[in-house]
Amino acid sequence: MKEPGRKAADAYVLPEEKGGHGNLSLVDTHAHLDLLKEDVVAVLREAREAGVTGVVTVGISLDSSRKAVEMARTHSGVRAVVGVHPHDAKDLDRQTLRELRRLATDPFVVGIGETGLDFYRNLSPRTDQERAFRSQLELARELDLPVVVHDREAHAETLRILEEYAPFGGRLIMHCFSGDLDTARAVLDMGGYISVAGPVTFPNARRLQDIVRRLPLDRLLIETDCPFLSPHPYRGKPNSPARLVLVASRVAELKGLCLGELRLPDPFTRD
Ligand code: NI
């Protein structure tokens, strides 16, 4: 959905003095392209015009994971992560896991997730969430793929389970990080990455902004989690990969860099 009066990609073109966007090449490390209401071709074109050249689309269920793989096969610059979200953890039975394993062998699949724990909404019982989390951690380890972790109001329990599978050697991504500095450090110690989304742009997100200031750039990722979590000043509106530029711009600012100088790692590179 477009905001009235906004001209497609123009809304994301930043002035030259802020680093411009001409040679930007950002990767949206966490998007849900299958949940967007707009045409994906148009969404990806708009993203490219804004400087977002790569998108990792993440499954939340078996059906959504299938769509993610299909999109990666169809659209250049798109890669897929397959998994079952903690909200749907109760549905992860043996057959679903077998099907996920099969999907994960597709060359366009670059990770397992999103999995983890959500004790905020508790849409699946906690025991199911923990079981599904462990199954997907084991699958990621078996296939030597990065695991994409969702942790909402379950920091201690998430860390406790992750520690059983550490070290990760770069094969762990904490998506839409919302923990404190100690949690971030524990993730780094396990060989993981911290990924920040739209909330880093909110004026009152001081704790997250402080964490970004302190973390090494080679352990930091950016994402939109679209259609959710639109960055400031679009908070509450549907999000899209083009808006990654606003997240990138804020992160660059927190690091004392121009947007054009921001170089972040890509843990989804398959070699
Ligand atoms: Ni997500």
Coordinates of N, CA and C and ligand atoms in Angstrom, one line a residue, residues 30 32 58 60 85 114 150 175 223 225 228, ligand 1:
H30 N 15.9 -9.9 6.3 CA 14.7 -10.5 6.9 C 13.5 -9.8 6.4
H32 N 9.3 -10.7 4.7 CA 8.3 -11.8 4.4 C 7.6 -11.3 3.1
V58 N 11.7 -14.9 4.4 CA 11.8 -15.8 5.5 C 10.4 -16.5 5.6
I60 N 7.4 -18.6 7.5 CA 6.9 -18.7 8.9 C 6.1 -20.0 9.1
H85 N 7.6 -20.6 12.3 CA 7.6 -19.5 13.3 C 7.1 -20.1 14.7
E114 N 11.9 -18.6 10.3 CA 12.3 -18.2 11.6 C 11.8 -19.1 12.6
H150 N 13.9 -15.9 16.3 CA 12.9 -14.9 16.8 C 12.9 -15.0 18.3
H175 N 17.2 -12.2 14.9 CA 16.4 -11.3 14.0 C 15.6 -10.3 14.9
E223 N 17.5 -5.3 8.6 CA 16.4 -6.0 8.0 C 15.2 -5.1 8.1
D225 N 11.9 -6.9 8.2 CA 10.8 -7.7 8.7 C 9.5 -7.3 8.1
F228 N 5.9 -5.9 8.5 CA 5.8 -5.4 9.9 C 6.9 -4.3 10.1
Ligands
NI1 NI 9.9 -12.1 10.7

